[in-house]
Structure formats: C-alpha cells, structure tokens
Short mmCIF file of C-alpha atoms in Angstrom, two decimals:
data_model
loop_
_atom_site.label_atom_id
_atom_site.label_comp_id
_atom_site.label_asym_id
_atom_site.label_seq_id
_atom_site.Cartn_x
_atom_site.Cartn_y
_atom_site.Cartn_z
CA UNK A 76 -6.83 -2.01 1.30
CA UNK A 77 -3.52 -2.73 2.20
CA UNK A 78 -1.57 0.53 2.17
CA UNK A 79 2.07 1.18 2.38
CA UNK A 80 2.41 0.37 5.84
CA UNK A 81 0.65 -3.07 5.61
CA UNK A 82 2.49 -3.90 2.55
CA UNK A 83 5.75 -3.07 4.19
CA UNK A 84 4.90 -5.34 6.99
CA UNK A 85 4.00 -8.21 4.70
CA UNK A 86 7.23 -7.75 3.04
CA UNK A 87 8.94 -7.78 6.49
CA UNK A 88 6.95 -11.00 7.19
CA UNK A 89 7.89 -12.65 4.09
CA UNK A 90 11.50 -11.88 4.44
CA UNK A 91 11.58 -14.07 7.71
CA UNK A 92 9.26 -16.77 6.37
CA UNK A 93 10.49 -17.58 2.81
CA UNK A 94 13.84 -15.98 2.10
CA UNK A 95 16.50 -18.51 0.73
CA UNK A 96 13.72 -21.04 -0.19
CA UNK A 97 13.82 -22.67 -3.76
CA UNK A 98 10.51 -23.17 -5.71
CA UNK A 99 9.74 -26.68 -6.50
CA UNK A 100 6.44 -26.18 -8.28
CA UNK A 101 3.79 -23.20 -8.93
CA UNK A 102 -0.08 -23.90 -9.10
CA UNK A 103 -2.27 -21.27 -10.53
CA UNK A 104 -5.86 -21.51 -9.84
CA UNK A 105 -7.09 -18.38 -11.27
CA UNK A 106 -5.17 -17.46 -14.13
CA UNK A 107 -6.28 -13.84 -14.51
CA UNK A 108 -4.07 -12.83 -11.36
CA UNK A 109 -1.12 -13.46 -13.59
CA UNK A 110 -0.59 -10.35 -15.76
CA UNK A 111 2.60 -11.49 -17.70
CA UNK A 112 3.78 -13.67 -19.24
CA UNK A 113 0.85 -16.17 -19.49
CA UNK A 114 0.03 -18.26 -16.54
CA UNK A 115 1.64 -21.43 -17.75
CA UNK A 116 5.00 -19.64 -18.57
CA UNK A 117 5.03 -17.91 -15.48
CA UNK A 118 4.75 -20.94 -13.55
CA UNK A 119 7.48 -22.81 -15.55
CA UNK A 120 10.00 -20.05 -15.31
CA UNK A 121 9.90 -19.88 -11.56
CA UNK A 122 10.66 -23.56 -10.91
CA UNK A 123 14.03 -24.08 -9.64
CA UNK A 124 14.21 -20.04 -8.98
CA UNK A 125 15.82 -19.26 -5.28
CA UNK A 126 13.95 -16.43 -3.38
CA UNK A 127 16.94 -14.10 -2.41
CA UNK A 128 15.38 -11.04 -1.19
CA UNK A 129 11.95 -9.02 -0.66
CA UNK A 130 11.71 -5.43 -1.80
CA UNK A 131 8.83 -2.93 -1.93
CA UNK A 132 8.11 0.26 -4.01
CA UNK A 133 4.88 2.15 -2.90
CA UNK A 134 2.26 -0.44 -2.51
CA UNK A 135 3.86 -3.16 -4.77
CA UNK A 136 5.98 -5.99 -3.39
CA UNK A 137 8.94 -7.31 -5.42
CA UNK A 138 10.16 -10.99 -4.89
CA UNK A 139 13.76 -11.22 -5.90
CA UNK A 140 14.53 -14.49 -7.37
CA UNK A 141 17.96 -15.89 -8.89
CA UNK A 142 17.10 -14.80 -12.46
CA UNK A 143 13.60 -12.91 -12.09
CA UNK A 144 11.78 -10.18 -10.16
CA UNK A 145 8.16 -10.96 -9.54
CA UNK A 146 5.80 -7.88 -8.95
CA UNK A 147 2.97 -8.27 -6.85
CA UNK A 148 -0.07 -5.84 -6.12
CA UNK A 149 -2.43 -6.89 -3.35
CA UNK A 150 -5.05 -4.44 -4.63
CA UNK A 151 -8.15 -4.80 -2.22
CA UNK A 152 -7.92 -7.82 -0.33
CA UNK A 153 -4.95 -9.87 -1.52
CA UNK A 154 -2.61 -11.77 1.26
CA UNK A 155 -0.09 -14.18 1.40
CA UNK A 156 0.15 -17.18 3.85
CA UNK A 157 2.77 -19.87 4.59
CA UNK A 158 1.62 -23.32 5.18
CA UNK A 159 2.99 -26.95 5.17
CA UNK A 160 1.98 -28.87 1.66
CA UNK A 161 -0.66 -31.02 3.62
CA UNK A 162 -2.62 -28.06 5.12
CA UNK A 163 -6.09 -27.69 3.74
CA UNK A 164 -6.40 -24.93 1.18
CA UNK A 165 -8.88 -21.99 1.75
CA UNK A 166 -11.46 -21.43 -0.92
CA UNK A 167 -10.02 -18.22 -1.72
CA UNK A 168 -6.55 -19.54 -2.61
CA UNK A 169 -5.59 -18.78 -6.19
CA UNK A 170 -1.77 -19.11 -6.46
CA UNK A 171 0.48 -21.51 -4.56
CA UNK A 172 4.34 -21.50 -4.55
CA UNK A 173 5.58 -24.94 -3.35
CA UNK A 174 8.93 -24.87 -2.17
CA UNK A 175 11.68 -27.79 -2.29
CA UNK A 176 11.55 -28.26 1.83
CA UNK A 177 7.73 -29.03 1.54
CA UNK A 178 6.44 -25.63 2.73
CA UNK A 179 3.95 -23.33 0.60
CA UNK A 180 3.48 -19.67 0.03
CA UNK A 181 -0.12 -19.17 -0.68
CA UNK A 182 -1.83 -16.13 -2.35
CA UNK A 183 -5.32 -15.60 -1.32
CA UNK A 184 -7.52 -12.92 -2.54
CA UNK A 185 -11.35 -12.86 -1.76
CA UNK A 186 -11.78 -10.40 -4.67
CA UNK A 187 -9.41 -11.70 -7.12
CA UNK A 188 -8.36 -8.28 -7.90
CA UNK A 189 -4.67 -8.54 -7.13
CA UNK A 190 -2.07 -9.16 -9.92
CA UNK A 191 1.59 -10.56 -10.48
CA UNK A 192 3.78 -10.21 -13.18
CA UNK A 193 7.29 -11.67 -13.78
CA UNK A 194 10.21 -9.66 -15.32
CA UNK A 195 13.82 -10.18 -15.90
CA UNK A 196 15.99 -9.88 -12.79
CA UNK A 197 16.40 -6.53 -11.42
CA UNK A 198 13.86 -4.93 -13.89
CA UNK A 199 10.98 -4.63 -11.27
CA UNK A 200 11.71 -1.00 -10.84
CA UNK A 201 10.94 -0.37 -14.57
CA UNK A 202 7.61 -1.91 -14.21
CA UNK A 203 4.98 0.37 -15.85
CA UNK A 204 3.21 0.75 -12.40
CA UNK A 205 6.18 1.39 -10.35
CA UNK A 206 7.61 4.07 -12.98
CA UNK A 207 4.82 6.24 -12.38
CA UNK A 208 5.18 6.29 -8.57
CA UNK A 209 6.52 9.47 -6.56
CA UNK A 210 9.12 9.07 -3.93
CA UNK A 211 8.74 6.92 -0.88
CA UNK A 212 7.72 9.04 2.06
CA UNK A 213 10.97 9.14 4.06
CA UNK A 214 13.18 12.29 4.56
CA UNK A 215 15.97 10.95 2.31
CA UNK A 216 13.77 10.38 -0.84
CA UNK A 217 10.61 12.59 -0.24
CA UNK A 218 11.85 16.21 -0.62
CA UNK A 219 9.85 19.38 0.63
CA UNK A 220 10.78 21.74 -2.46
CA UNK A 221 9.64 19.37 -5.22
CA UNK A 222 6.38 18.47 -3.23
CA UNK A 223 5.64 22.01 -2.75
CA UNK A 224 6.22 22.85 -6.57
CA UNK A 225 3.92 19.77 -7.55
CA UNK A 226 1.24 20.99 -5.38
CA UNK A 227 1.35 24.35 -7.05
CA UNK A 228 0.58 22.82 -10.43
CA UNK A 229 -2.80 21.19 -9.59
CA UNK A 230 -6.11 22.95 -8.52
CA UNK A 231 -7.71 19.90 -7.65
CA UNK A 232 -8.59 18.91 -4.30
CA UNK A 233 -5.86 17.92 -2.07
CA UNK A 234 -7.26 14.55 -0.92
CA UNK A 235 -7.65 12.82 -4.57
CA UNK A 236 -4.19 14.36 -5.59
CA UNK A 237 -2.42 12.66 -2.83
CA UNK A 238 -4.15 9.53 -3.53
CA UNK A 239 -2.93 9.30 -7.28
CA UNK A 240 0.75 8.41 -6.00
CA UNK A 241 2.70 10.78 -8.09
CA UNK A 242 3.75 13.44 -5.80
CA UNK A 243 4.40 10.98 -3.00
CA UNK A 244 3.73 7.00 -2.82
CA UNK A 245 2.06 5.11 -0.40
CA UNK A 246 -1.02 6.97 0.69
CA UNK A 247 -4.18 5.37 0.75
CA UNK A 248 -7.81 6.56 2.00
CA UNK A 249 -6.72 5.82 5.66
CA UNK A 250 -3.49 7.65 5.99
CA UNK A 251 -4.69 10.50 3.69
CA UNK A 252 -7.33 11.33 6.22
CA UNK A 253 -4.84 11.02 9.02
CA UNK A 254 -2.26 13.18 7.65
CA UNK A 255 -4.73 16.04 6.53
CA UNK A 256 -6.21 16.00 10.03
CA UNK A 257 -2.82 16.28 11.68
CA UNK A 258 -2.10 19.23 9.24
CA UNK A 259 -5.24 20.82 9.74
CA UNK A 260 -6.20 21.04 6.26
CA UNK A 261 -9.61 20.14 4.77
CA UNK A 262 -9.60 17.13 2.31
CA UNK A 263 -11.51 19.39 -0.34
CA UNK A 264 -8.88 22.23 -0.29
CA UNK A 265 -7.43 23.02 -3.86
CA UNK A 266 -3.85 21.79 -3.68
CA UNK A 267 -2.63 24.97 -5.48
CA UNK A 268 -4.12 27.13 -2.40
CA UNK A 269 -2.15 25.86 0.36
CA UNK A 270 0.27 28.47 1.91
CA UNK A 271 3.81 27.70 2.67
CA UNK A 272 2.86 26.84 6.45
CA UNK A 273 0.22 24.29 5.46
CA UNK A 274 2.51 22.54 2.66
CA UNK A 275 5.18 22.26 5.49
CA UNK A 276 2.62 20.86 8.00
CA UNK A 277 1.50 18.42 5.38
CA UNK A 278 4.60 17.37 4.48
CA UNK A 279 6.07 16.36 7.93
CA UNK A 280 2.49 15.00 8.63
CA UNK A 281 2.86 12.37 5.81
CA UNK A 282 6.20 11.24 7.27
CA UNK A 283 4.98 11.12 10.58
CA UNK A 284 1.65 9.02 10.00
CA UNK A 285 3.11 6.58 7.52
CA UNK A 286 6.32 6.13 9.82
CA UNK A 287 4.16 5.78 12.97
CA UNK A 288 1.98 3.12 11.00
CA UNK A 289 4.93 1.07 9.62
CA UNK A 290 6.25 0.98 13.27
CA UNK A 291 2.76 -0.37 14.36
CA UNK A 292 2.46 -3.19 11.80
CA UNK A 293 -0.14 -1.17 9.93
CA UNK A 294 -3.91 -0.57 10.59
CA UNK A 295 -6.30 -3.61 10.64
CA UNK A 296 -9.59 -3.01 9.01
CA UNK A 297 -12.08 -5.95 8.70
CA UNK A 298 -9.65 -8.82 7.57
CA UNK A 299 -6.13 -7.62 7.18
CA UNK A 300 -3.34 -9.71 8.65
CA UNK A 301 0.39 -9.47 7.90
CA UNK A 302 2.42 -12.60 6.50
CA UNK A 303 2.87 -13.64 9.89
CA UNK A 304 -0.81 -13.74 10.62
CA UNK A 305 -0.65 -10.89 12.94
CA UNK A 306 -3.12 -7.92 12.91
CA UNK A 307 -1.68 -4.37 12.57
CA UNK A 308 -2.35 -1.97 15.76
CA UNK A 309 -2.42 1.40 14.12
CA UNK A 310 -6.18 1.38 14.42
CA UNK A 311 -5.92 2.33 18.05
CA UNK A 312 -3.98 5.42 16.95
CA UNK A 313 -6.54 6.83 14.62
CA UNK A 314 -7.57 10.30 14.92
CA UNK A 315 -10.39 10.85 12.02
CA UNK A 316 -10.46 7.51 10.05
CA UNK A 317 -13.59 5.53 11.00
CA UNK A 318 -14.34 7.90 13.91
CA UNK A 319 -17.52 9.48 12.45
CA UNK A 320 -19.54 11.22 15.46
CA UNK A 321 -16.64 10.83 17.68
CA UNK A 322 -15.13 13.91 19.24
CA UNK A 323 -11.78 15.21 17.38
CA UNK A 324 -8.96 14.44 19.76
CA UNK A 325 -7.87 17.88 19.13
CA UNK A 326 -10.92 20.09 19.74
CA UNK A 327 -13.91 17.85 20.79
CA UNK A 328 -15.92 18.54 17.57
CA UNK A 329 -17.50 15.51 16.33
CA UNK A 330 -15.91 14.05 13.38
CA UNK A 331 -17.66 14.21 10.06
CA UNK A 332 -17.87 11.91 7.16
CA UNK A 333 -18.30 12.91 3.44
CA UNK A 334 -17.62 11.66 0.14
CA UNK A 335 -14.49 13.25 -1.89
CA UNK A 336 -13.85 11.67 -5.09
CA UNK A 337 -15.98 8.60 -4.37
CA UNK A 338 -14.30 7.93 -1.30
CA UNK A 339 -15.37 7.86 2.40
CA UNK A 340 -13.67 10.84 3.89
CA UNK A 341 -13.32 11.84 7.56
CA UNK A 342 -12.29 15.20 9.06
CA UNK A 343 -12.96 17.56 11.73
CA UNK A 344 -15.03 20.49 10.58
CA UNK A 345 -13.60 22.76 13.18
CA UNK A 346 -9.69 21.90 12.73
CA UNK A 347 -9.99 21.45 9.00
CA UNK A 348 -11.93 24.32 7.45
CA UNK A 349 -12.10 24.80 3.59
CA UNK A 350 -10.66 28.09 3.07
CA UNK A 351 -11.46 30.35 0.35
CA UNK A 352 -8.65 32.04 -1.13
CA UNK A 353 -7.91 34.46 -4.41
#
C-alpha cells in the first residue's frame, strides 16, 4: 500500500508532469472509483478545468483545479501514469483524464479500491476522511505535548493506535514497524504505559523515518512506482520490515514476525521487549 512517503513522491511527480494542463475529456471505465458526484457529473464538471496545483494531506492527493478540488486516495495499489493518447491502455486502467495537448493522465488500480471525490474549490481540506486526520509528521505541525497527551488516553497497543491516523497522519504498516524499532518499543506495548523517554524517542523516530523515506522516494514493495515510473529506494534502509530471521542491525538478534491487529508486524525480540508496568 502506498504510504505517506510514496504518496508525497507521486504528488511531486504529478507536479512535474501535469500542472498547467487543461482537461478536454474524462473517461471513466470503472464508475465505483468515483465517490461523488455520480460518475457522469464528475466527468462533465472537469471538462475545461486547468490543473493549478498538487497538494497532499496524509495519504490523500488533492488535485487543485480552476473551480474544484479532486481528492484521490490510492488505497492498496492505485497509481497514476502519464501517456500519449495513442498509447495502448493497460487492462487495469479505470479513469482517463485527457488533456487538450493530447496527453493523458491515467489512473490504474489492480484491486479497484481507490476512490476519487470532486468538491468545490478549496474545500478538499473539509473532506470527511481528511478532517479525521492528525497532524502531518513534521516538526512545524506535529507537536510533542499533544502526542504525549494523546498516547496517555489509550490503553490499546501502540502499533494499531499509530495506524489509525488520528495522533499523527501518514504512518502505514512499514513505517510504524520502522519507527517502533528505532525507538526500541514493542509493537504491542500499551500506549498509555510508555514513559516520557519512550514517548520522546518515538516522536522523533516517526519524524526521522518518514522524513528519510520521503527523501528516498518511498519504499518499493512489489509493484510500487511513482508517477514518473521510478521505484523508491527506502527499502534498502529498512531495519525490520520484511527482514524476518535476518539479524537486527543493532544487536544481531533474528528479527521476528508476528500478527498485531491482523497486520504482519516485524520487530527485534531483544531490542523491543514487551514491558509490564503498573
């Protein structure tokens, strides 16, 4: 699944490829991808619209058109590709934005889980999924004190709490495992049991891991490519995710894989012990 670093890399790629282009036609081959308005209205409203800017909030892409915001969530395997109009279409192509210059932006999705919604200009920030998000994982927005207070309100395991996007947005399965390893915290440790030192370590680990992943263009697992057709390179820096039975880079203990909240979870059983606290 594309996580924040991958989505940010897609945003940067689309910014280079399609900003300033005007839509001539929208072809929708799988209408269920369009959340609102209904597919025919969605397509008609975008005709003549110029793409002015590409934004991102959490894992959502926001296409800023002349009169509308288009919110796009890639879900599991959604991706965008640019083509000339005469290029053959992949069988997983579901939405085609044809521009007046003869080029196309195509949305492909093997599982068809991705969604697009069209709202009035500058209203993307008020989309229901975006309103529920926590702060972006950067120092100017993600503050230590509210994060610490938020953790103290929850007794659930730290990994699923970080995955739900409310305390901080952008963390998916890969980067939660990496941040918890960096902070030496067991993925099943109750959130409200973390001491001040552990909270500080986790806070900075989240910022560090996601920041480095953005710089690397994301992590390529299986089929992920960005909008420029390039693979991310952060996978060469992964310490625990996908490293089952490999030695921990810190202590040499074999990395273990378990299930936490139905998600495959990687950790070091020596560096990340589950602590029982009163």
